[in-house]
Short mmCIF file of C-alpha atoms in Angstrom, two decimals:
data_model
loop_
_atom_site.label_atom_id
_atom_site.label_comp_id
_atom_site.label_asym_id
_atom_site.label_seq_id
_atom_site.Cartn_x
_atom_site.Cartn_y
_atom_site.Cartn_z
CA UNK A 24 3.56 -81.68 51.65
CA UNK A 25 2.03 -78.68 50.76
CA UNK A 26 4.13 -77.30 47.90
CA UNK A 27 6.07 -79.05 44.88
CA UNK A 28 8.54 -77.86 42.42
CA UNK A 29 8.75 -80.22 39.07
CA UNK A 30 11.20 -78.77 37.30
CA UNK A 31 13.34 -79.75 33.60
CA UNK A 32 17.14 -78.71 33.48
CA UNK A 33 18.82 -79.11 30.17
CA UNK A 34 21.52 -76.57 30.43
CA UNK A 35 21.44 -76.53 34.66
CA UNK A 36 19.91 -73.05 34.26
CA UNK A 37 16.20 -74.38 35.57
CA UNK A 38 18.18 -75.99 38.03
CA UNK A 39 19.56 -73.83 39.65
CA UNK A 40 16.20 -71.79 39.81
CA UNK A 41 13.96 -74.91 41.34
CA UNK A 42 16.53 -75.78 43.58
CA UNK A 43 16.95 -71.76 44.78
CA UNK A 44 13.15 -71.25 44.89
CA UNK A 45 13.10 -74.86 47.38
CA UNK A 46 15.76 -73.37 49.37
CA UNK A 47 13.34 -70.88 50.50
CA UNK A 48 11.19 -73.33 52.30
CA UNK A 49 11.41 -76.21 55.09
CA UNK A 50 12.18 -79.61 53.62
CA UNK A 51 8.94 -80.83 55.21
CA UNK A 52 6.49 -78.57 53.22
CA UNK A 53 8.51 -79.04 49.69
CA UNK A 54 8.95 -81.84 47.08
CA UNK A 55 11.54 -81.12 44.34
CA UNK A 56 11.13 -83.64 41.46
CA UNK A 57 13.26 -83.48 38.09
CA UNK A 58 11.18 -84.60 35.76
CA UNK A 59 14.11 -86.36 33.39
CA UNK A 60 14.52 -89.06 36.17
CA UNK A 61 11.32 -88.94 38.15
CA UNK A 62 7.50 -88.33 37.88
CA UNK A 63 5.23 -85.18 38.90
CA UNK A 64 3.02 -86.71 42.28
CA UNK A 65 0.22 -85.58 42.63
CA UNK A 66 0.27 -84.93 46.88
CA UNK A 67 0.91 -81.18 47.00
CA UNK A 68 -1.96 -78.17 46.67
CA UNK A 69 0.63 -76.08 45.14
CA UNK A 70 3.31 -76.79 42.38
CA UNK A 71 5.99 -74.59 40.64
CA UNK A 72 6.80 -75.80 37.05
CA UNK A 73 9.89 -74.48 35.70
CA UNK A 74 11.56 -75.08 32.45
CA UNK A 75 14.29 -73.35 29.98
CA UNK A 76 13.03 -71.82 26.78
CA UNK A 77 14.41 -72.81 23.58
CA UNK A 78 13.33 -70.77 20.31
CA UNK A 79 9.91 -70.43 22.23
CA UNK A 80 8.92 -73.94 22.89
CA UNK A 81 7.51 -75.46 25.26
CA UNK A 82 9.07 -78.59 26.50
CA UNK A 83 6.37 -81.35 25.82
CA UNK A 84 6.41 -82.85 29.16
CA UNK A 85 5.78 -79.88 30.86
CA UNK A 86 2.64 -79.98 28.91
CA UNK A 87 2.09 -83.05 30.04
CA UNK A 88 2.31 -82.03 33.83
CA UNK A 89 0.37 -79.13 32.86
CA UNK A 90 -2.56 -81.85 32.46
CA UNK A 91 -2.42 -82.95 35.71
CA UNK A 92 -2.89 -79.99 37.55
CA UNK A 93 -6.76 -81.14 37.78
CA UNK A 94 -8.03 -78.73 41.20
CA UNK A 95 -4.12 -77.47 42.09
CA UNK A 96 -2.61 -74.17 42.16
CA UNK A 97 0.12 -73.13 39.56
CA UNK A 98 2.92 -70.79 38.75
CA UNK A 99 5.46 -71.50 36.21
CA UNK A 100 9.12 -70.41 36.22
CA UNK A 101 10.98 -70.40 32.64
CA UNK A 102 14.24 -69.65 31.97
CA UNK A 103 15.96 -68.24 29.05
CA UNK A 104 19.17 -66.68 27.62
CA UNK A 105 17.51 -63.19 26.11
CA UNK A 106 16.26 -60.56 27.99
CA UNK A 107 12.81 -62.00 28.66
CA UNK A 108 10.10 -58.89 28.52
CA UNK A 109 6.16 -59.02 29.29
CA UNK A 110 5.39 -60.69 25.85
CA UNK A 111 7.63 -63.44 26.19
CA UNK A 112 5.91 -64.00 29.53
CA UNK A 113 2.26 -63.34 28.00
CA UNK A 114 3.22 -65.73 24.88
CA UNK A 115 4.62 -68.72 27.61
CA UNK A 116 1.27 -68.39 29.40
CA UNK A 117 -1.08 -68.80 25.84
CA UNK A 118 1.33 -71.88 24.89
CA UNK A 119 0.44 -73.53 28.32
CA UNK A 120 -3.26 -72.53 29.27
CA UNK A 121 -4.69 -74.96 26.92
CA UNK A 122 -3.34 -77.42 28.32
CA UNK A 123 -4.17 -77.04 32.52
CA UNK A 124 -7.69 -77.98 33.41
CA UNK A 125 -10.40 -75.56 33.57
CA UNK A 126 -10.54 -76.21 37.79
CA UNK A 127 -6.51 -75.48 38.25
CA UNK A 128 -6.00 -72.10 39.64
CA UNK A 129 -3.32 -70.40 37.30
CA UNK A 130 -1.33 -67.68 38.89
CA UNK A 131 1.14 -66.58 36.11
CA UNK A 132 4.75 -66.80 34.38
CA UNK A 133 7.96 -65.86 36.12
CA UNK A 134 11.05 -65.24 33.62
CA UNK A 135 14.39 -64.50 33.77
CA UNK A 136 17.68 -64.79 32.13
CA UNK A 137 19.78 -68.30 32.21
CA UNK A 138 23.52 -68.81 30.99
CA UNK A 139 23.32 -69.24 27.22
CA UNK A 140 24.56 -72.98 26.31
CA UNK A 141 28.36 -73.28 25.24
CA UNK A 142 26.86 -74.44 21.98
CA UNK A 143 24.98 -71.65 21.00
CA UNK A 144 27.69 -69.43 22.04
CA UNK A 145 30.07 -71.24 19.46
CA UNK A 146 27.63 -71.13 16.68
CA UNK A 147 27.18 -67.30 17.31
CA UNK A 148 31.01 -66.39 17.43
CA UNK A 149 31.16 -68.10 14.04
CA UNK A 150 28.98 -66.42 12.25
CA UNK A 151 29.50 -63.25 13.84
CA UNK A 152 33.33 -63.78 12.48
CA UNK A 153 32.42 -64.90 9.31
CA UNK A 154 30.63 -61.78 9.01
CA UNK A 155 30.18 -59.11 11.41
CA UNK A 156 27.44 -57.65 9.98
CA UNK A 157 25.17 -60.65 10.79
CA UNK A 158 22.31 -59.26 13.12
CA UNK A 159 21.38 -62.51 15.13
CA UNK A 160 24.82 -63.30 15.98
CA UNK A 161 25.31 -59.79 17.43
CA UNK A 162 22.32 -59.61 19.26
CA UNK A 163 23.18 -63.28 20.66
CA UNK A 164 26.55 -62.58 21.83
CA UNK A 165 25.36 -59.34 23.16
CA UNK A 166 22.43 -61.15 25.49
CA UNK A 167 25.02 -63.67 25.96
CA UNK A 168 27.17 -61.37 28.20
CA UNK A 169 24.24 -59.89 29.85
CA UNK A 170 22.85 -63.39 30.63
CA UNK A 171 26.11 -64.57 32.62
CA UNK A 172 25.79 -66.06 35.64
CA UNK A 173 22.17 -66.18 35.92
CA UNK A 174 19.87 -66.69 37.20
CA UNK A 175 21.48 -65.46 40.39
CA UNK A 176 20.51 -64.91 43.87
CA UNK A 177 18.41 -61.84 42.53
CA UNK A 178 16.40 -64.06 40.25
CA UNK A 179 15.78 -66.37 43.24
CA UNK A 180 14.52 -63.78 45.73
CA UNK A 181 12.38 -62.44 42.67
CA UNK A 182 10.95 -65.80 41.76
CA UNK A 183 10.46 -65.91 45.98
CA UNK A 184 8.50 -62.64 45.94
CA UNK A 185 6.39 -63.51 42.83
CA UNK A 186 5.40 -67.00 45.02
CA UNK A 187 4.98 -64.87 48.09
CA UNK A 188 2.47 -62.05 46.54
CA UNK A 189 0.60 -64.61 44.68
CA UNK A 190 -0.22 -67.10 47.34
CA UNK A 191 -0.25 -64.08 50.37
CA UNK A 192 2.75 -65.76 52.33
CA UNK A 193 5.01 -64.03 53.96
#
């Protein structure tokens, strides 16, 4: 096995993303391990570690994978309900390079958009009702509509082209 994805799913957002990005490959060259029921291996050259973002954290056992990526090759895929932009991406990658080994080979942060959770949704139309005026409710509900049904098959075949250009496949 050459590649693997290791991949945490709260909302099914991630999901949906690691099990898109393994479509894209043979069975024989790709491991897909959720890491709430199983453990990272350590048999492929190449993983893809992909989490959702929540208020900008890092999930603690992806740091702990992170660790283990002594002489392997890296890209992470995050999810998240706003519109993620270039310093979301830059501020994912200083949260996680401490933690990979100074031999793993790093090759970035892929982001995109994921549903919002039902919960936070709720929360938001509350307070936006309560008072309309409140900012962060607005601006949630507004990325909320923009963040339905993703990530989608364009997310995929992004995430796909990111792998491709930054391992030269084809």
């Amino acid at each position: 096995m050459k590649y693997q994805i290791a991949y945490i799913s709260d909302s099914g957002n991630t999901e949906k993303l690691a099990l898109g990005i393994a479509k894209k490959f043979s069975e024989d060259e790709i491991k897909v391990v959720n890491l709430k029921e199983n453990e990272m291996t350590d048999e492929a050259d190449v993983y893809f570690i992909c989490f959702g973002m929540n208020r900008g954290s890092v999930p603690y056992k992806i740091l702990e994978c992170a660790e283990q990526l002594d002489n392997k090759t890296v890209i992470f895929f995050v999810t998240c309900g706003l519109e993620p932009r270039e310093k979301h991406r830059i501020e994912v990658g200083r949260k996680i390079l401490p933690f990979l080994p100074n031999n793993c080979i790093f090759r970035g942060v892929f982001m995109c958009r994921g549903e919002f959770p039902e919960s936070v949704l709720k929360t938001a139309e509350e307070k936006f009702f309560d008072n309309p005026e409140h900012e962060y409710a607005r601006v949630i509900l507004e990325d909320a509509q923009m963040s339905c049904g993703h990530p989608n098959q364009f997310d995929i075949d992004n995430a796909y082209r990111i792998i491709c250009e930054n391992l030269g496949l084809k």
